[in-house]
Short mmCIF file of C-alpha atoms in Angstrom, two decimals:
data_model
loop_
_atom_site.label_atom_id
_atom_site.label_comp_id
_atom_site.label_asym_id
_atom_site.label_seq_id
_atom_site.Cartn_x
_atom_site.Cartn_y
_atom_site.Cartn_z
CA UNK A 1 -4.84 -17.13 -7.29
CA UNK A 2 -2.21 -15.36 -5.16
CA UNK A 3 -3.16 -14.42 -2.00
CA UNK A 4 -2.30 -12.66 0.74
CA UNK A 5 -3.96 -12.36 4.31
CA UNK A 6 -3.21 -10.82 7.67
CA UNK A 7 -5.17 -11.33 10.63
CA UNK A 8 -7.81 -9.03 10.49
CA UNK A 9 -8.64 -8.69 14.25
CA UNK A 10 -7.23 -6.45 15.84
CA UNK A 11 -4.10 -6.63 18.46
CA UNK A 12 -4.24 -4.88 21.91
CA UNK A 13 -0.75 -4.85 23.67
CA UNK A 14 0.39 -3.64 26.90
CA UNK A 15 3.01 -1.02 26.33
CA UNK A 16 6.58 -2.66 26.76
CA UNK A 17 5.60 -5.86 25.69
CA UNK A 18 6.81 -7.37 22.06
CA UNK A 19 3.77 -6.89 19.05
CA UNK A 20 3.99 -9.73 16.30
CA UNK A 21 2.17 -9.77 13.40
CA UNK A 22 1.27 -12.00 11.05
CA UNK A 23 1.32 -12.36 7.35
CA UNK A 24 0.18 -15.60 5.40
CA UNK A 25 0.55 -15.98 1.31
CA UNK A 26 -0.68 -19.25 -0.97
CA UNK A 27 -0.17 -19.94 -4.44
CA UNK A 28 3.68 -18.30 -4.86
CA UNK A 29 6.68 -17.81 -3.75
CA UNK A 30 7.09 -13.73 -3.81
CA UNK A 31 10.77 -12.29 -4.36
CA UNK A 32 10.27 -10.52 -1.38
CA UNK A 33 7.92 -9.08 1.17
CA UNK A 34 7.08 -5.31 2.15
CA UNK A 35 5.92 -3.63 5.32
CA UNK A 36 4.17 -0.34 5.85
CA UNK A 37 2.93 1.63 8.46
CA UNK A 38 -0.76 3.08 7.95
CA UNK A 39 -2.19 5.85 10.32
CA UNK A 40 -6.02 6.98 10.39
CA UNK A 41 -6.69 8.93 7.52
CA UNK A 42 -3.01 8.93 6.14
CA UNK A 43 -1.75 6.99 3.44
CA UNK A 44 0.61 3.72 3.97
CA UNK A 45 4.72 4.55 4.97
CA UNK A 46 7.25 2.40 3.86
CA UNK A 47 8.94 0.52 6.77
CA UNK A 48 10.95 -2.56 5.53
CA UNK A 49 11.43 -4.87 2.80
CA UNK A 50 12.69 -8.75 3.28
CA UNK A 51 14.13 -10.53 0.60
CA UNK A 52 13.31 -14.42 -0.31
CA UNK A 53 17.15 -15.11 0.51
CA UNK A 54 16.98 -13.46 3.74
CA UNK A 55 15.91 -15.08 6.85
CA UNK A 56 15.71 -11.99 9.19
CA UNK A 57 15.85 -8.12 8.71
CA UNK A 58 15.54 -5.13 11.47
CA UNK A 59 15.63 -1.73 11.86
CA UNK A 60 15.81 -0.03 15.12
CA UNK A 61 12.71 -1.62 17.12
CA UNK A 62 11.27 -3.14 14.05
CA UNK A 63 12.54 -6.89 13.34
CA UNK A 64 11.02 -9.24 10.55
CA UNK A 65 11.09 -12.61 9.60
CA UNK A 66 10.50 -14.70 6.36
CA UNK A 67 9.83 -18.19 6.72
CA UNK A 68 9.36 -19.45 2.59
CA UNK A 69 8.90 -22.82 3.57
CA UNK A 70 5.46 -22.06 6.39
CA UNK A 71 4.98 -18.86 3.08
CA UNK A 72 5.04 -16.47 6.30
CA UNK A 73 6.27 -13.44 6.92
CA UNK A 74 6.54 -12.43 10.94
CA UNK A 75 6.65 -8.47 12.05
CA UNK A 76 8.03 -8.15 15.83
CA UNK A 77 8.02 -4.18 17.65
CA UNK A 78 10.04 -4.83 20.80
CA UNK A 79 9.55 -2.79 24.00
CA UNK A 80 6.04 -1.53 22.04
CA UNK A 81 5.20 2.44 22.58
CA UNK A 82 1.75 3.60 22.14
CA UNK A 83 2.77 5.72 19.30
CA UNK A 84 3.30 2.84 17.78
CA UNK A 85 -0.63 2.54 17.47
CA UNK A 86 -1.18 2.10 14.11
CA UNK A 87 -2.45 -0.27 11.56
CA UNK A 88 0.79 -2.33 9.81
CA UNK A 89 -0.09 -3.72 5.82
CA UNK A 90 2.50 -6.42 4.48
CA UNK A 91 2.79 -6.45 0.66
CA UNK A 92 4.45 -9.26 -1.57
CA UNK A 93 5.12 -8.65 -5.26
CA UNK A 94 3.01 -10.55 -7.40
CA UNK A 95 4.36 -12.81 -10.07
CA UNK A 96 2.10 -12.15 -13.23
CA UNK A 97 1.75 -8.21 -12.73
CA UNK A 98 5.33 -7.68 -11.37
CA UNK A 99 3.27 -5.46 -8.82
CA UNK A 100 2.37 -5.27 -5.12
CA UNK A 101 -0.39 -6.78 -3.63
CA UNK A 102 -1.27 -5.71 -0.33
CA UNK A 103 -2.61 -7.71 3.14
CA UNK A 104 -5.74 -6.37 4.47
CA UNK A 105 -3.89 -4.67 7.53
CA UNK A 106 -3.46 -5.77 11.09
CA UNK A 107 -4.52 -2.57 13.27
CA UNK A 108 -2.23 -2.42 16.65
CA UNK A 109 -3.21 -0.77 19.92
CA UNK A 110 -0.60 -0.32 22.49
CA UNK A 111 -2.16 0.53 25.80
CA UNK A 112 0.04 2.50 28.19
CA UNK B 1 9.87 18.48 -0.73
CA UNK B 2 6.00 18.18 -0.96
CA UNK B 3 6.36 14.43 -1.88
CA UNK B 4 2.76 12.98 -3.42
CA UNK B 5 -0.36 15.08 -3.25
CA UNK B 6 -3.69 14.51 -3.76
CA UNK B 7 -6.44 16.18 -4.95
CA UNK B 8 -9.32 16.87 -3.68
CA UNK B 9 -9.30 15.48 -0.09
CA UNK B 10 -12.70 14.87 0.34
CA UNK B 11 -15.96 14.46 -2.81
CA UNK B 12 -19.73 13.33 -2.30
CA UNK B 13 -20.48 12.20 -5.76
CA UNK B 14 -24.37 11.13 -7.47
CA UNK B 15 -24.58 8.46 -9.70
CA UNK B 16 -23.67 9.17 -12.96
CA UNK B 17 -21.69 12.04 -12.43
CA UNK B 18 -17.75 12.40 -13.20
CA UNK B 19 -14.90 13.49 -12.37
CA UNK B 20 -11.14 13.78 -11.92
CA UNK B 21 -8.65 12.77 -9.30
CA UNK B 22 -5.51 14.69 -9.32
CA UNK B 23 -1.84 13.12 -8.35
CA UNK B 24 1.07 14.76 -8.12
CA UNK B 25 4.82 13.78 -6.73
CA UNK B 26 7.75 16.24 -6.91
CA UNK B 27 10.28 13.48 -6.30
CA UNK B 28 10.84 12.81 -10.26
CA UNK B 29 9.64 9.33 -9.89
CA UNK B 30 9.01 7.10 -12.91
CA UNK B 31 6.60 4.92 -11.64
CA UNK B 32 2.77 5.88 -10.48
CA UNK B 33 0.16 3.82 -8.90
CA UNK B 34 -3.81 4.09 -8.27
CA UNK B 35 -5.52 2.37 -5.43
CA UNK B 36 -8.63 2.05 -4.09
CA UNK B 37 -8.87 0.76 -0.25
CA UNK B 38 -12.15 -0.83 1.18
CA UNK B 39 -12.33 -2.43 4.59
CA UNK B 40 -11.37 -5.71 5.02
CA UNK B 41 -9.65 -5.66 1.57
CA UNK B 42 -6.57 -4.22 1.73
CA UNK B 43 -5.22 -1.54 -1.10
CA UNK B 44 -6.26 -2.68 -4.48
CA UNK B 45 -4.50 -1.81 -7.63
CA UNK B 46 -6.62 0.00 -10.12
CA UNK B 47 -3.90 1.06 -12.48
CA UNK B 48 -0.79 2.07 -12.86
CA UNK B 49 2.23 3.86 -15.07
CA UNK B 50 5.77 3.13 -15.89
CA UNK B 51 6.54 6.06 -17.60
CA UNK B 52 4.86 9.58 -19.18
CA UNK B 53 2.51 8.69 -22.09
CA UNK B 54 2.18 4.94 -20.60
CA UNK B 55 -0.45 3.49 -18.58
CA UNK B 56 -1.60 0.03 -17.49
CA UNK B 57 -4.40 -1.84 -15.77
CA UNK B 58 -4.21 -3.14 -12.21
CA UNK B 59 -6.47 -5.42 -10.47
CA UNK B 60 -9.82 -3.73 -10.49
CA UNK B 61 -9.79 -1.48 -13.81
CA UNK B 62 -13.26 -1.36 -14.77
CA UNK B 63 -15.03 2.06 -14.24
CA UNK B 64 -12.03 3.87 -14.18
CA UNK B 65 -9.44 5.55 -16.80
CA UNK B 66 -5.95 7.38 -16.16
CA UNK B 67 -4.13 9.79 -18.21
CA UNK B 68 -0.27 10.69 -17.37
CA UNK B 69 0.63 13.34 -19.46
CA UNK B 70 3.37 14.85 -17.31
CA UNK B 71 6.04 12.71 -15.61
CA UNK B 72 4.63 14.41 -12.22
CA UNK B 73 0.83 14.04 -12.99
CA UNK B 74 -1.14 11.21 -12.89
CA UNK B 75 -5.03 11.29 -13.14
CA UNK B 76 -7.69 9.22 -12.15
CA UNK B 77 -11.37 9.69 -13.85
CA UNK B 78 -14.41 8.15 -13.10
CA UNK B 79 -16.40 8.63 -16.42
CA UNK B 80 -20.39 7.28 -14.42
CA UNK B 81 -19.51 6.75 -11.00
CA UNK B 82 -21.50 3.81 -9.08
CA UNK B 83 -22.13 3.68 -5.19
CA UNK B 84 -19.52 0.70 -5.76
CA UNK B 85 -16.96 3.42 -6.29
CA UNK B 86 -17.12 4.58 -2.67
CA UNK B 87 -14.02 4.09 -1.30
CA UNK B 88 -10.67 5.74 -0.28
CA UNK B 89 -8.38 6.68 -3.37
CA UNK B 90 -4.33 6.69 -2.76
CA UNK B 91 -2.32 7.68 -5.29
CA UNK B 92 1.82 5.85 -4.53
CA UNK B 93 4.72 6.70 -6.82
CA UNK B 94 8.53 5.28 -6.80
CA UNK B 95 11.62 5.54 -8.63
CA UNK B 96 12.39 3.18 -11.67
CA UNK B 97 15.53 1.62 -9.20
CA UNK B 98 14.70 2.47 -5.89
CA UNK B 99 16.80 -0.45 -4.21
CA UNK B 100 13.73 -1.31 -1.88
CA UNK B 101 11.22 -0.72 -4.41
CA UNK B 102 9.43 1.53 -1.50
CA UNK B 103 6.68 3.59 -2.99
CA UNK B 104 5.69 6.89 -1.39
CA UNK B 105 1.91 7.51 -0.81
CA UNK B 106 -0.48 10.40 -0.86
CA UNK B 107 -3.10 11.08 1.40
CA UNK B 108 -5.64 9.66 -0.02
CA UNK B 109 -9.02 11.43 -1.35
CA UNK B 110 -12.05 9.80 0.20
CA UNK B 111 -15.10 10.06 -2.36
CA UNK B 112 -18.47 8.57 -1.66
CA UNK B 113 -21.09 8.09 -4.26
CA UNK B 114 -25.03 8.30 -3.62
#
């Protein structure tokens, strides 16, 4: 079956330094990959979305890769803030449901 | 803009009873979505709806039935809950072409079950 799987342990960064994240699918080859931002308590926001054709994507701080031939998908913060705390879910669309399935989350902590 | 709501926030359920989760998005979106999200599992899909009058099952149906009867409504009901129905409830909705596909969540209703 189609999985996908973040590290579940959690990553503790020194503010400044570069946060990188992991995601990990088997069993397909999604049309594209999805990142969101979850806070305690709040529900997931909508960060960025890399396409199978695309190698690299950013937005402001935010940069991520997708590597279909490791079926990874790589989620770099550069000069990490500790508002930036936060757990991060990647998402991949499924192929027999046309719908998302979610990572388990990767919770940052950026220490100041 | 409100964007998604949910209600209620917060319900302490026995076994056996019901009851009804409200959604509601004010961003005309076609598409609605109900998860459920335990720890160490990630956000599961429990159903879903591409339209007013149409619904669909997710990943993890069972236990659970939805009703959209407006386009900005979509209900979740839990006709006998179980304690394996504790767990946090979000309720996501997007538009039809959305060039992204980013769906916009609510805050989730967190509903335990004795």
């Amino acid at each position: 079956s189609q999985k996908i799987e973040q590290n579940s342990e959690a990553l503790n960064i020194q503010e400044g330094k570069t946060a990188t994240l992991t995601c990990n699918y088997t069993n397909y080859s999604p049309a594209y990959l999805q990142w969101y931002r979850q806070d305690p308590g709040r529900g997931p926001v909508f960060l960025l979305l890399i396409r199978e054709n695309e190698k690299e994507k950013r937005k402001e701080r935010l940069k991520v890769t997708f590597d279909t031939t490791l079926k990874q998908s790589l989620f770099h913060i550069t000069a990490s803030q500790p508002a930036d705390s936060a757990t991060y879910l990647c998402a991949m669309l499924g192929s027999n449901t046309g719908k998302l399935i979610f990572g388990q989350g990767t919770t940052l902590q950026v220490k100041p | 803009n409100a964007g998604v709501t949910q209600t209620p926030k917060f319900r302490v359920l026995k076994t056996g009873q019901s009851m009804t989760l409200l959604c509601a998005q004010d961003m005309n979106h076609e598409y609605m979505y109900w998860y459920r999200q335990d720890p160490g599992m990630g956000l599961r899909l429990i159903h879903y709806s591409v339209g007013e009058g149409t619904t669909a099952k997710g990943e993890v149906p069972d236990g659970y039935n939805v009703s959209r009867l407006k386009k900005q409504n979509f209900l979740l009901g839990l006709e006998s809950a179980a304690p394996s129905q504790t767990s946090v409830y979000f309720c996501a909705s997007r538009h039809k072409r959305d060039r992204v596909d980013e769906q916009f969540f609510g805050p989730g209703t967190r509903l335990t079950v004795l």
